[in-house]
CSV table of C-alpha atoms in Angstrom, one decimal:
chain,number,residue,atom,x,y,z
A,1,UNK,CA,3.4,-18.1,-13.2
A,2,UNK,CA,3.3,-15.4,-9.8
A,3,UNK,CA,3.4,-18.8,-7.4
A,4,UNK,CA,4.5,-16.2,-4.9
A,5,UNK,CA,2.0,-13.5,-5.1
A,6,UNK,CA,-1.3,-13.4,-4.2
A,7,UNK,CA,-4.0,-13.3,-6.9
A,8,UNK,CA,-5.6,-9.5,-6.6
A,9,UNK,CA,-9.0,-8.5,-6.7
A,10,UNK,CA,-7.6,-4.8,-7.4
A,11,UNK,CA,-9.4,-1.8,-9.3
A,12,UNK,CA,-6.4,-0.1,-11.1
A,13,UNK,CA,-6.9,3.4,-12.8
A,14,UNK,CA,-4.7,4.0,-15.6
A,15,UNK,CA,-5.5,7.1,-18.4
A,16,UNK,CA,-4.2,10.3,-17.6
A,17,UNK,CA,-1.7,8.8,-14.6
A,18,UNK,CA,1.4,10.1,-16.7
A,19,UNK,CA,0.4,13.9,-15.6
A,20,UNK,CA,0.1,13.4,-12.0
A,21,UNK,CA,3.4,10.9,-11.3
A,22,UNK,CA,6.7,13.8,-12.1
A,23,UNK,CA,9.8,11.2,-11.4
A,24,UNK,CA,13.4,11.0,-12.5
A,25,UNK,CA,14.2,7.3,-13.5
A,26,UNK,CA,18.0,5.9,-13.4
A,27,UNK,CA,19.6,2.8,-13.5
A,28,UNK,CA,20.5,1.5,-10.5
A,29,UNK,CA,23.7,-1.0,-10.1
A,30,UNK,CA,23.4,-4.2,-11.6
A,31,UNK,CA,23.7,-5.9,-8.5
A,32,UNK,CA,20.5,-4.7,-6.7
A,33,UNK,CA,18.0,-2.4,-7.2
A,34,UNK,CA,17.4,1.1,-5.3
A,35,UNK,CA,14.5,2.9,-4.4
A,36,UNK,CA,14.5,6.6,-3.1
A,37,UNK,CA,10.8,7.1,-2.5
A,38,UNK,CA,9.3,10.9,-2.6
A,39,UNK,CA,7.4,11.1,0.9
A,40,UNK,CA,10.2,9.6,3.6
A,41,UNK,CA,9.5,11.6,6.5
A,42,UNK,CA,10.1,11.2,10.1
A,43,UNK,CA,7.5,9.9,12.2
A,44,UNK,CA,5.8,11.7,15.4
A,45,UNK,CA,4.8,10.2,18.3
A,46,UNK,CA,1.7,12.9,18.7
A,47,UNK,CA,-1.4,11.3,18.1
A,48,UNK,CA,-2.6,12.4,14.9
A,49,UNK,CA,-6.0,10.5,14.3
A,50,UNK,CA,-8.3,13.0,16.6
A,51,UNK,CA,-9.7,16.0,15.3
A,52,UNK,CA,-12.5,18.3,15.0
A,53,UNK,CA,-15.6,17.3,13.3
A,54,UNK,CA,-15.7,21.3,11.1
A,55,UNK,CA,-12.5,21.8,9.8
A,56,UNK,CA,-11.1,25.1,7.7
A,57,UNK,CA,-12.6,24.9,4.1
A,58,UNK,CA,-9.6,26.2,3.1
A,59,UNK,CA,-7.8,22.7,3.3
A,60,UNK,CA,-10.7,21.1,1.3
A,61,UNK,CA,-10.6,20.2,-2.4
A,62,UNK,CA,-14.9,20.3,-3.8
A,63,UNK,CA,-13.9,20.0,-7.4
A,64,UNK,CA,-13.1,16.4,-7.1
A,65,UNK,CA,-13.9,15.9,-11.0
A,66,UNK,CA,-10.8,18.1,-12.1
A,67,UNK,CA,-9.2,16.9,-15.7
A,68,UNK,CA,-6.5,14.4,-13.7
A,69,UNK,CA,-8.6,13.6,-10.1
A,70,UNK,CA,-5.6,12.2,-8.1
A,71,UNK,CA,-4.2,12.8,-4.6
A,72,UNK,CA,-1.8,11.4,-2.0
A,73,UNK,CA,-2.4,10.8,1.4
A,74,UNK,CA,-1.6,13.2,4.1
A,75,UNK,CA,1.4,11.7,6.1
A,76,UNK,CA,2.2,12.5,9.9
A,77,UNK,CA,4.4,15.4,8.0
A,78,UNK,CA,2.4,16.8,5.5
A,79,UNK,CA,-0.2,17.1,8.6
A,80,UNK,CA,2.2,19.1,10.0
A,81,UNK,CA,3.2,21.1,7.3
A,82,UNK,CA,-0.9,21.6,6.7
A,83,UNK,CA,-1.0,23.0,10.2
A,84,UNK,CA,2.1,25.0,10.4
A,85,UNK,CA,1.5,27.0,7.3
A,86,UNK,CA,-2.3,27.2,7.0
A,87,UNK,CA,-2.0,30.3,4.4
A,88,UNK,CA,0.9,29.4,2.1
A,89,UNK,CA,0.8,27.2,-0.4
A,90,UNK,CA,3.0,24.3,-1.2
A,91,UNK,CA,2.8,21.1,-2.7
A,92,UNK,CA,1.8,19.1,0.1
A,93,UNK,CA,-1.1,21.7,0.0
A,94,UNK,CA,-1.8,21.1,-3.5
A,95,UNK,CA,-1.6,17.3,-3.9
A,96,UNK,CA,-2.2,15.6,0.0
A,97,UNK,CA,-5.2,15.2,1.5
A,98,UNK,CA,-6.7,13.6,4.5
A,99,UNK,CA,-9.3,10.6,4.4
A,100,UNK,CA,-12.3,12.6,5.6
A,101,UNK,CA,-11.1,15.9,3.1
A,102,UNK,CA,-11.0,12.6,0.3
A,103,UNK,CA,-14.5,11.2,2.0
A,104,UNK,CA,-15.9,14.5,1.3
A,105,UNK,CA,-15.9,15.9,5.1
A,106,UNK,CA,-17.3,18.3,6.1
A,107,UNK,CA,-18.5,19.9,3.2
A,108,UNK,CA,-21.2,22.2,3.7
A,109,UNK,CA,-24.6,21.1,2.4
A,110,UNK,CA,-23.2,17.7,1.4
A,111,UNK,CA,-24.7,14.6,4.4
A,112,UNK,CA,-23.5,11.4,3.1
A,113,UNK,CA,-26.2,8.9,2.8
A,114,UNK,CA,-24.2,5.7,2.2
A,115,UNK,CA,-20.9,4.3,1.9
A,116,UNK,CA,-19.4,0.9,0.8
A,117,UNK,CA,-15.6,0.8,1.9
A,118,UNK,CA,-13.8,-2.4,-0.2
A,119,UNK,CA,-10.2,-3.1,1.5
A,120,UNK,CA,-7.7,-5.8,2.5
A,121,UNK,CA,-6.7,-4.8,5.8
A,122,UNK,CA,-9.0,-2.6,8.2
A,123,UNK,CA,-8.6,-1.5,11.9
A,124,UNK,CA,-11.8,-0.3,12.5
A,125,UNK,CA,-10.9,1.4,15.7
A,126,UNK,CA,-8.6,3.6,13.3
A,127,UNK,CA,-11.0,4.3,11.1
A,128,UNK,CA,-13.3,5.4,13.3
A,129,UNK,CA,-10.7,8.1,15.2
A,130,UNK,CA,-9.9,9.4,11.7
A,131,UNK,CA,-13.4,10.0,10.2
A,132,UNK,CA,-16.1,10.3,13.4
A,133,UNK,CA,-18.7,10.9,11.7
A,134,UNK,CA,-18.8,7.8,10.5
A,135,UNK,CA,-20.6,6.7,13.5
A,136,UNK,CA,-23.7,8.7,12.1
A,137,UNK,CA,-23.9,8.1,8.7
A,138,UNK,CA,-27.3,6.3,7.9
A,139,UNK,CA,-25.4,3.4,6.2
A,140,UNK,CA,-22.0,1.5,5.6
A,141,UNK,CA,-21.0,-1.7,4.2
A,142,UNK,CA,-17.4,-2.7,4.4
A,143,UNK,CA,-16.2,-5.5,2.5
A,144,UNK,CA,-13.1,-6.7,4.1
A,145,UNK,CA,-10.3,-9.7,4.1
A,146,UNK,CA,-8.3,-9.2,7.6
A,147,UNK,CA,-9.7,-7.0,10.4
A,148,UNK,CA,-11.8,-7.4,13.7
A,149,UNK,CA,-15.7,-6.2,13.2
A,150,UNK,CA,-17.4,-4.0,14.8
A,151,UNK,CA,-20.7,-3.4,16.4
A,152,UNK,CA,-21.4,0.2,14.8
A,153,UNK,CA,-24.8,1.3,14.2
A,154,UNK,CA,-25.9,0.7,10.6
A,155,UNK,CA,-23.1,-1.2,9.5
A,156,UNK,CA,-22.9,-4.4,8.1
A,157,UNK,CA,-19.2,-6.4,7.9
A,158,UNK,CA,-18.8,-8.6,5.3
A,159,UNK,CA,-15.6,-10.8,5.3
A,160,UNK,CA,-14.6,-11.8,1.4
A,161,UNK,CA,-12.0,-14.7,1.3
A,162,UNK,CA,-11.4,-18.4,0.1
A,163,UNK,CA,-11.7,-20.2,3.0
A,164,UNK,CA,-13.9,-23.0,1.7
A,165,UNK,CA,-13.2,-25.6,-0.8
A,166,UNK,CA,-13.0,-24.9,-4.1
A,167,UNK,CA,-16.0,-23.4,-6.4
A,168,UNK,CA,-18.5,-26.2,-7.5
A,169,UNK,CA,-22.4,-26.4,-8.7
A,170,UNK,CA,-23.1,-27.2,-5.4
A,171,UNK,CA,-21.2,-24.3,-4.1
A,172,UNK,CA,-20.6,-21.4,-6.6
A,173,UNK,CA,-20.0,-18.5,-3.6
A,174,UNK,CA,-16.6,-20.8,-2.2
A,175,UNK,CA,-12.8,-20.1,-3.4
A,176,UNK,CA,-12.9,-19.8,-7.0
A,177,UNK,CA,-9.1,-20.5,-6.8
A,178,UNK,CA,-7.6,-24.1,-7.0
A,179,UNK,CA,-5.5,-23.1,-3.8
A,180,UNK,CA,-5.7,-20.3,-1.4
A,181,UNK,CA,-3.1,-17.8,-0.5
A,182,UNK,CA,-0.6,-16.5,1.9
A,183,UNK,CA,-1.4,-12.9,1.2
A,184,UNK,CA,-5.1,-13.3,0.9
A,185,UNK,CA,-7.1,-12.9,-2.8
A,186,UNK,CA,-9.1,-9.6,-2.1
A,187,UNK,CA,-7.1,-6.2,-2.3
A,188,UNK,CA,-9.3,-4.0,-3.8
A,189,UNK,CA,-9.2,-0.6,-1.8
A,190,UNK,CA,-12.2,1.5,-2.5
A,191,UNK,CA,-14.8,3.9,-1.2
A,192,UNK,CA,-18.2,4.6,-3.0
A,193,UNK,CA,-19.6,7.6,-1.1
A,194,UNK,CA,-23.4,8.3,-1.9
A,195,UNK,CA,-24.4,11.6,-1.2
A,196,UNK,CA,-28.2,13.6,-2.2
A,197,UNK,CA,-26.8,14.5,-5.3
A,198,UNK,CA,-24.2,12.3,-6.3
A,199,UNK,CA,-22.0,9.5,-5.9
A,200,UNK,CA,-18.2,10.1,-5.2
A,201,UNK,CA,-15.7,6.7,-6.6
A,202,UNK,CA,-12.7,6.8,-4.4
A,203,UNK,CA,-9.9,3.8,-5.3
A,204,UNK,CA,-6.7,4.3,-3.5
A,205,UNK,CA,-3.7,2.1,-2.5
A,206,UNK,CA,-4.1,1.9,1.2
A,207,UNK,CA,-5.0,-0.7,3.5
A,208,UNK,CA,-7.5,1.5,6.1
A,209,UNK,CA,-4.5,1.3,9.1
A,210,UNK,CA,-2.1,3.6,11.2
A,211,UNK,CA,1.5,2.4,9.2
A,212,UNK,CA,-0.1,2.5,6.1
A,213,UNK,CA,-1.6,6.2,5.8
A,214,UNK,CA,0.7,7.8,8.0
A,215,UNK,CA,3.9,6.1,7.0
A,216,UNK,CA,3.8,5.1,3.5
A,217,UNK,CA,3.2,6.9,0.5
A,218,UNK,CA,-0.5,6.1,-1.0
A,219,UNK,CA,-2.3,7.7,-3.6
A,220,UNK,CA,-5.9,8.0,-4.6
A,221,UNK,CA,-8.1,8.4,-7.9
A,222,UNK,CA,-11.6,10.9,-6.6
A,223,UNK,CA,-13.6,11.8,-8.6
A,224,UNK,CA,-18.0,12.3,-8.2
A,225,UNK,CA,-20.8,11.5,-10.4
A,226,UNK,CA,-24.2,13.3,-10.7
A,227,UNK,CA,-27.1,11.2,-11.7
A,228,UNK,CA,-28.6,10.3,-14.9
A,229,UNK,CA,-30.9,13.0,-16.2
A,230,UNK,CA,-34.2,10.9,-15.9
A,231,UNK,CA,-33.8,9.5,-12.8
A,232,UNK,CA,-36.2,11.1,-10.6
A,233,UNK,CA,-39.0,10.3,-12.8
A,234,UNK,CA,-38.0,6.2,-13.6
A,235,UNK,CA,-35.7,3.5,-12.7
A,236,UNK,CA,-35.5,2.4,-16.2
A,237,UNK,CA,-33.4,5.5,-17.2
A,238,UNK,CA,-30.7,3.7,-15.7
A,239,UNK,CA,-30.3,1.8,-19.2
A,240,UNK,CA,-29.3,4.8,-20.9
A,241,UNK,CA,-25.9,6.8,-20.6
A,242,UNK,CA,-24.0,3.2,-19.7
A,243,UNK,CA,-20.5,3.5,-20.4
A,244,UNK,CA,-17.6,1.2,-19.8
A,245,UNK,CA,-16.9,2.9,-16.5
A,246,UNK,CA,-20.2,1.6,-15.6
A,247,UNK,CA,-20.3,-1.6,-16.7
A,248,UNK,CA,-16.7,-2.0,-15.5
A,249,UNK,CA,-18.1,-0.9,-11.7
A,250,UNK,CA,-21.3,-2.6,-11.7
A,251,UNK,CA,-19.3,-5.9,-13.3
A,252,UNK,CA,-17.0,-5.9,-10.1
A,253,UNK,CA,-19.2,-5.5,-7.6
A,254,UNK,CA,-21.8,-8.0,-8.8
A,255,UNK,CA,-18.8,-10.7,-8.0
A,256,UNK,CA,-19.0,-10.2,-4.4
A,257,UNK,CA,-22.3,-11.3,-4.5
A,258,UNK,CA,-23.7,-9.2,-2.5
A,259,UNK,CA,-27.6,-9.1,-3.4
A,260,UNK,CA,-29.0,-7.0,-0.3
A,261,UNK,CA,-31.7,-4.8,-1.6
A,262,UNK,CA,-31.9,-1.3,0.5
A,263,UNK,CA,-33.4,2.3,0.4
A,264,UNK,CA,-30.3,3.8,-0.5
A,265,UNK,CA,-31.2,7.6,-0.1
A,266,UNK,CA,-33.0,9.2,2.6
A,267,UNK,CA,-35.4,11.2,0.3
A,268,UNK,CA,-36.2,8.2,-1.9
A,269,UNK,CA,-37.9,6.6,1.4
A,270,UNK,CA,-40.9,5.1,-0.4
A,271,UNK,CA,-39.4,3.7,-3.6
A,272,UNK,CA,-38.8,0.0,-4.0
A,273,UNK,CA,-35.6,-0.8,-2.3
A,274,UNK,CA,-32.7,-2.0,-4.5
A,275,UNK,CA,-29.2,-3.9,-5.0
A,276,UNK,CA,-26.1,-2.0,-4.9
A,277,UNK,CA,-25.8,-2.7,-8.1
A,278,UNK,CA,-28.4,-1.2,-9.0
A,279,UNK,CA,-27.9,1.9,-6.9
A,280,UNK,CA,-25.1,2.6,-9.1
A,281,UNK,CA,-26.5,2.2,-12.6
A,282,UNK,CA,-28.4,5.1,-11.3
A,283,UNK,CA,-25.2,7.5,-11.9
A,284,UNK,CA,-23.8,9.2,-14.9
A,285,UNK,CA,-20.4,7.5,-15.6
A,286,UNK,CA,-20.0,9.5,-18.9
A,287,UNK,CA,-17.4,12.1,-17.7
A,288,UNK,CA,-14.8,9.4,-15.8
A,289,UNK,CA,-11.5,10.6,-16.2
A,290,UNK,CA,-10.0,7.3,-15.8
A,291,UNK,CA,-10.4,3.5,-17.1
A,292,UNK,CA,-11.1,0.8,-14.6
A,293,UNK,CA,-9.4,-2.2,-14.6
A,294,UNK,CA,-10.9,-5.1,-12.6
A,295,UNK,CA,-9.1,-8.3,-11.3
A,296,UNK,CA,-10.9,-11.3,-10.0
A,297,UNK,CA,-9.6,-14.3,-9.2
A,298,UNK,CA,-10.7,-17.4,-11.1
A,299,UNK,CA,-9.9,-19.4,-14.0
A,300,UNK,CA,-11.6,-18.2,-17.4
A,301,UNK,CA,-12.7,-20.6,-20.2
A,302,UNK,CA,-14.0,-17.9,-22.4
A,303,UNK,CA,-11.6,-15.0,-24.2
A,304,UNK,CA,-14.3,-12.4,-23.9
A,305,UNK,CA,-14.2,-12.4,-20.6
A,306,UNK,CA,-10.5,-11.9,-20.1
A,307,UNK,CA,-10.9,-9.5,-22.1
A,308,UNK,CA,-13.0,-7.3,-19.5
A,309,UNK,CA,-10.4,-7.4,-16.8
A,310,UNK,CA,-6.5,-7.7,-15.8
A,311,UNK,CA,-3.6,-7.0,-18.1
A,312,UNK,CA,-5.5,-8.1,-21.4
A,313,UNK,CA,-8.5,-5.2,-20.2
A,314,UNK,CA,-5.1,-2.6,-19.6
A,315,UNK,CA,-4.0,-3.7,-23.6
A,316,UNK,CA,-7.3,-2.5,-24.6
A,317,UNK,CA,-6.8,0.6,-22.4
A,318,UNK,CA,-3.4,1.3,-23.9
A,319,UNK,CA,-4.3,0.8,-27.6
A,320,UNK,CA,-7.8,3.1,-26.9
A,321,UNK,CA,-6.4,5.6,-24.8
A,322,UNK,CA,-2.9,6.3,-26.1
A,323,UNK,CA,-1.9,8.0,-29.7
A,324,UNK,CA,-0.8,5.8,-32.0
A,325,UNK,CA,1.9,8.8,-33.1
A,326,UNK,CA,2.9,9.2,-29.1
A,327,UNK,CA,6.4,10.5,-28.8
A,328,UNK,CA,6.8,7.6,-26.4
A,329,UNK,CA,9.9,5.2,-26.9
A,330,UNK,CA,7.8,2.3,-25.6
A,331,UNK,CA,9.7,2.0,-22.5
A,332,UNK,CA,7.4,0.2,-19.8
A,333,UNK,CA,8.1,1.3,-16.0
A,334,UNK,CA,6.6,-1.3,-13.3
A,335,UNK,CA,6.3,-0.2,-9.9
A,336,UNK,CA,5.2,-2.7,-7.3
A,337,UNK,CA,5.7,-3.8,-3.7
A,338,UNK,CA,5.6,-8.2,-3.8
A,339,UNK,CA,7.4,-10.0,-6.4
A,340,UNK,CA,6.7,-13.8,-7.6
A,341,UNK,CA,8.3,-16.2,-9.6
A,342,UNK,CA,8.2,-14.3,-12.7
A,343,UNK,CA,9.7,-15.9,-16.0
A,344,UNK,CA,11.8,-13.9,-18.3
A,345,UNK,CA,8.6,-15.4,-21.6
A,346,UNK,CA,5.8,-14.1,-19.1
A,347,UNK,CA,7.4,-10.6,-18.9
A,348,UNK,CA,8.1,-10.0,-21.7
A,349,UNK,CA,4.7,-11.1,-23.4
A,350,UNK,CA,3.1,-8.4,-20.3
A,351,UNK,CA,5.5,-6.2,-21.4
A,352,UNK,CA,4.5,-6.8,-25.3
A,353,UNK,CA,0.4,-6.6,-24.2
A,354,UNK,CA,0.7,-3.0,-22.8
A,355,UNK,CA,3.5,-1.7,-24.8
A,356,UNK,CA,2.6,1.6,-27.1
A,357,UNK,CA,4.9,-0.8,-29.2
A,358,UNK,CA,4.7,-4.3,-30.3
A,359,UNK,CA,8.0,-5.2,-28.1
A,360,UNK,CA,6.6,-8.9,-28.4
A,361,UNK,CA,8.0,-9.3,-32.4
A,362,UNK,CA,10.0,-5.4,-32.3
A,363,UNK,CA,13.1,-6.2,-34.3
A,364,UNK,CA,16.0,-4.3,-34.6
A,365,UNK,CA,16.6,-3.2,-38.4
A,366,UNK,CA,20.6,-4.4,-38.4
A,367,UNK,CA,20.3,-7.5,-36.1
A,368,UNK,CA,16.9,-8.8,-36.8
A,369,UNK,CA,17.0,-10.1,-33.0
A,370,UNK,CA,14.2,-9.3,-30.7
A,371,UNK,CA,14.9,-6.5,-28.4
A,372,UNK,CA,16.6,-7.1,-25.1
A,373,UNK,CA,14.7,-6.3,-22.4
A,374,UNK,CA,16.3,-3.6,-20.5
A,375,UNK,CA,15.7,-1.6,-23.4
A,376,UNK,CA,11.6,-2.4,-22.9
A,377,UNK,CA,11.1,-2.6,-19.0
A,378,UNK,CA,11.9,-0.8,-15.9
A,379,UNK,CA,11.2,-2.5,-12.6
A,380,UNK,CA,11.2,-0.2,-9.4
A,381,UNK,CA,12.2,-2.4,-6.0
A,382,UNK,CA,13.5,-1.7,-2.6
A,383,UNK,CA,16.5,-2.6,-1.5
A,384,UNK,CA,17.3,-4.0,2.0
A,385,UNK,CA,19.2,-1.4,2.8
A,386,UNK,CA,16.5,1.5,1.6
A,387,UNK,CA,13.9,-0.8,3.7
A,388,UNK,CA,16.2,-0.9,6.8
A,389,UNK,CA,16.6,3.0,6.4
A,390,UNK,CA,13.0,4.0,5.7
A,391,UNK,CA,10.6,5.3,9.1
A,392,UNK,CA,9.5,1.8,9.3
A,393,UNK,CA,13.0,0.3,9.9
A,394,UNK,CA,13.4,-3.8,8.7
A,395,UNK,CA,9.3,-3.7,10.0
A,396,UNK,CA,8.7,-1.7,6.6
A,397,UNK,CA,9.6,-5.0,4.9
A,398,UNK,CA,6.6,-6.7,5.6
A,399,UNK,CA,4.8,-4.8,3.0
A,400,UNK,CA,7.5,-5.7,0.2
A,401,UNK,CA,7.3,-9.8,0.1
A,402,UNK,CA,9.8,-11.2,-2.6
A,403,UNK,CA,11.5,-14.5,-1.7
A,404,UNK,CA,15.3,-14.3,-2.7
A,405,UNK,CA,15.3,-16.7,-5.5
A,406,UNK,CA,12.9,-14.7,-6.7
A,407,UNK,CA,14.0,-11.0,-6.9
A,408,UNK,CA,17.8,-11.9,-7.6
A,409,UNK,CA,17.0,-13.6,-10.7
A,410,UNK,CA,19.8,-13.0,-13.5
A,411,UNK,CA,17.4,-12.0,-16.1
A,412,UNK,CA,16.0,-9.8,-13.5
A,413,UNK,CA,19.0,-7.6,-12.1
A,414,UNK,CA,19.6,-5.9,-15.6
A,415,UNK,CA,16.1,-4.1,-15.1
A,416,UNK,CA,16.0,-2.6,-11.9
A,417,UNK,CA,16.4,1.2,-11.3
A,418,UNK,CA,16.0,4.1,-9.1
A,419,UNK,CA,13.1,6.0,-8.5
A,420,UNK,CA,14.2,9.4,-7.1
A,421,UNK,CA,13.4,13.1,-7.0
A,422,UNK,CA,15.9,15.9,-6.6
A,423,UNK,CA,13.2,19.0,-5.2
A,424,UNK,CA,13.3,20.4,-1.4
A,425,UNK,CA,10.4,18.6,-0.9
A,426,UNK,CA,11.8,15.0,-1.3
A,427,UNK,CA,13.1,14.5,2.1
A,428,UNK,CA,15.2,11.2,3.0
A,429,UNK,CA,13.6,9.8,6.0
């Protein structure tokens, strides 16, 4: 029923995400929703991307496998506030982070071997100016929708999107879709970083541009995996120590159908060459700290397999991962930046499937109606006003699609709210 929104291939992490987001929810007026966002700063016209290949360990995070393994993108701001007041600390020191500090350089003793970047949009140009050493690194597959490739050494870009017609026996790698869309079918954002030693997951919110890391507030989940005891001494070791992380990972990537077989570590020169799906069956998955949830588009006959992924996998999550005694009141909070043609019966049953609550059939005990549902859901959405006054000006709006019949829906308005923080380090603009 989202006619208007583009179907996702995203990687969501959800467990633990209620400790690292602190925010003060209101309502907002009827009429139109408001959103004060935490990291509106004002832009600099200093270039930003360049910088030394060795920088201060001191601004480095190693333990990327800490009990809640999030972070948010540096801004042009927090850059400066990094550089201004290298000794002190503050919250942009404890929670920000640049790409290469979340790539994992430098860090002494730690060469990267591999790394697979999965995004929507890419300027490789920026990409490059931000992490150099890229330029080195033995080998780097980038999965891609929109962006211009590259001839860097030891890279291979690989465009994923529907252009052809739609999946058929005679052509099962085409659109699996029945039409294709405006804003593309392949948003995953994602870094698998293969080092000696380990392998660091990295799934974020950013599309690998200028506007989007410097101006816009993104987050990402790190967090590194050792490898399976047995390893060294046989492949088939893989089999053991699978968790759902794993299968969740391996799962998703086996969709892009990307078979390539390659010596994936330096050291391992020798051994037969593998997929990277295979690679990563290689890794420990046991300690994840979070629960992947895969989307890809397509159309589903069977109920186990919608089971594995989307809003139906993020039920499963909920009822696993959350106390069935939680002090919660059930209230669901949706954050998002496009909006489709959503129907009051499709909310309210997404509402029902992740609910710590069954909303769906929750009755009230003098009514015996079914609850309203501004009691059940929050929806966070800008206003044209807060895009018109954020460091993007109205150009800020072309990352928050909604067609008009679509986000001023009566059923709609009740549910919007503000998203604000009242600390000195929220600044307005």
């Amino acid at each position: 029923e989202n006619d208007d929104s583009s179907d996702d291939v995203e990687i969501i992490c959800v467990k633990n995400a209620a400790s690292a987001v602190n925010a003060v929810f209101e309502n907002a007026p009827a009429e139109m929703p408001v959103v004060n966002g935490q990291k509106r700063k004002h832009p600099d016209n200093n270039e930003v991307g360049k910088r030394k290949s060795k920088a201060s360990k001191s601004n480095e995070n190693h333990d990327q496998s800490a009990a809640c393994p999030f972070k948010l993108f540096a801004t042009e701001q927090d850059r400066k506030t990094l550089l201004s007041n290298r000794q002190s600390a503050s919250p942009v020191r404890e929670h920000c982070q640049t790409l290469s500090q979340m790539l994992g350089i430098p860090e002494s003793g730690s060469a990267i071997e591999w790394i697979v970047i999965s995004n929507f949009m890419i300027e490789p140009d920026f990409l490059l100016d931000e992490v150099p050493e890229l330029i080195s690194c033995p080998k780097i597959i980038i999965f891609y929708e929109h962006g211009t490739p590259r001839s860097w050494p030891n890279t291979e870009f690989i465009r994923i999107t529907p252009r052809e017609e739609p999946s058929s026996p005679s052509n099962p790698t085409a659109n699996p879709l029945r039409y294709q869309y405006r804003y593309g079918t392949h948003h995953t954002k994602m870094f698998l970083v293969g080092f000696k030693d380990r392998l660091r997951v990295i799934i974020h919110t950013a599309n690998l541009m200028h506007v989007d890391i410097y101006k816009k507030a993104q987050g990402a989940y790190i967090q590194d995996f050792p490898y399976k005891s047995k390893q060294s001494s046989s492949r088939s070791s893989s089999e053991i120590n699978t968790c759902d992380f794993e299968k969740c990972l391996i799962g998703y990537m086996e969709s892009y159908g990307y078979k390539k077989p390659h010596d994936w570590i330096s050291s391992h020169d020798g051994l037969e060459k593998v997929t990277l799906q295979q690679q990563l069956s290689l890794y420990d998955f046991t300690a994840a700290n979070v629960v992947l949830i895969p989307s890809i588009p397509g159309y589903y006959s069977f109920p186990d397999k919608c089971k594995t992924q989307g809003y139906m996998k993020l039920k499963s999550a909920v009822e696993q991962h959350v106390a069935a005694g939680s002090q919660s009141d059930g209230q669901v909070i949706c954050q998002f930046s496009s909006i489709g043609a959503l129907s009051e019966k499709w909310l309210r049953e997404f509402v029902s499937s992740i609910s710590i609550k069954d909303v769906q059939h929750h009755e009230t005990a003098k009514t015996g109606k079914a609850a309203k549902l501004v009691d059940l859901v929050k929806l966070v959405y800008p206003t044209v006003e807060e895009i018109e006054q954020s460091i993007e000006g109205f150009a800020g709006g072309n990352s928050v699609p909604g067609k008009k019949k679509n986000v001023e829906k009566s059923f709609l308005k009740p549910l919007y709210c503000k998203w604000a923080s009242f600390d000195e380090f929220s600044v307005r603009n």
